[in-house]
Each structure stands twice: as C-alpha cells, then as structure tokens.
Amino acid sequence: MDLENQMKALREQIKTHGAEVERIQSERDDLLDKNTTLSAQVDEHDTAVANLQKSFEKERESQIEEIANLRSEASTSRAMADALEGQLRSRFTDEEHLTTAVGKLEAQTGKIKAEF
C-alpha cells in the first residue's frame, strides 16, 4: 500500500506541476503578445519621431535659406540706397553750383545792362 500511496502522491504532483507549467506557459505567451504589441508601438513612435525630425530639419533649412535671401536683399537695398543718396547729393551739389552760376550771370547781365 505504501508504494501505491507514493505513486498516487507522485501522480498528483505531476498533475499539479503540469497545471503549473501550463499556467506559466500561458503567462509567458501573454507576456510575449504584450511584448510584441509594445514593440510595434515603439516602432511606430520611432517612425513618428523620425518623420518629425525630417520635417523640422526641412523647415529649418527652408528658414535658413529664407534668411540668407532676406540678408542678400537687404544688402542689395542698402547698396541701392547708398547709390541713390550719392546721386542725389551730386544733383543737389550741381543744382547749388548752377544756382550760384545763374546768380553770377544775372549779376553780370545786370552790370552789362547798366553799362549800356
């Protein structure tokens, strides 16, 4: 009888251990499924982050190019303003010279008319 009881006890242990192995395998499978799901989410997030980085880099490059264009335009505008200022100064100087010359000529004409 003792041997039969030991056999029964061992069979019960085998059943218990078998049930525990099944539970642990089920738990493992659930964890693997969760791991797969989380891994897919991480991949999606990585893709989203990479896309955002590319988008921001393109925007940054566009802004850098726009700034360079605006600086170039500002430089050209300054050069044109300086050139126009030089032309205006020259014209005012010429006008003052001509006004002075006309004044002298009128004075000379007045003297000549007075003489005759």
CSV table of C-alpha atoms in Angstrom, one decimal, residues 102-116:
chain,number,residue,atom,x,y,z
A,102,VAL,CA,22.9,131.7,-62.7
A,103,GLY,CA,23.1,134.3,-59.9
A,104,LYS,CA,26.5,135.4,-61.0
A,105,LEU,CA,25.4,135.5,-64.7
A,106,GLU,CA,22.3,137.6,-63.7
A,107,ALA,CA,24.5,139.9,-61.8
A,108,GLN,CA,26.9,140.2,-64.7
A,109,THR,CA,23.9,140.7,-67.1
A,110,GLY,CA,22.6,143.4,-64.8
A,111,LYS,CA,26.0,145.1,-64.8
A,112,ILE,CA,26.2,144.9,-68.6
A,113,LYS,CA,22.7,146.3,-69.0
A,114,ALA,CA,23.6,149.1,-66.6
A,115,GLU,CA,26.6,150.0,-68.6
A,116,PHE,CA,24.7,150.3,-71.8
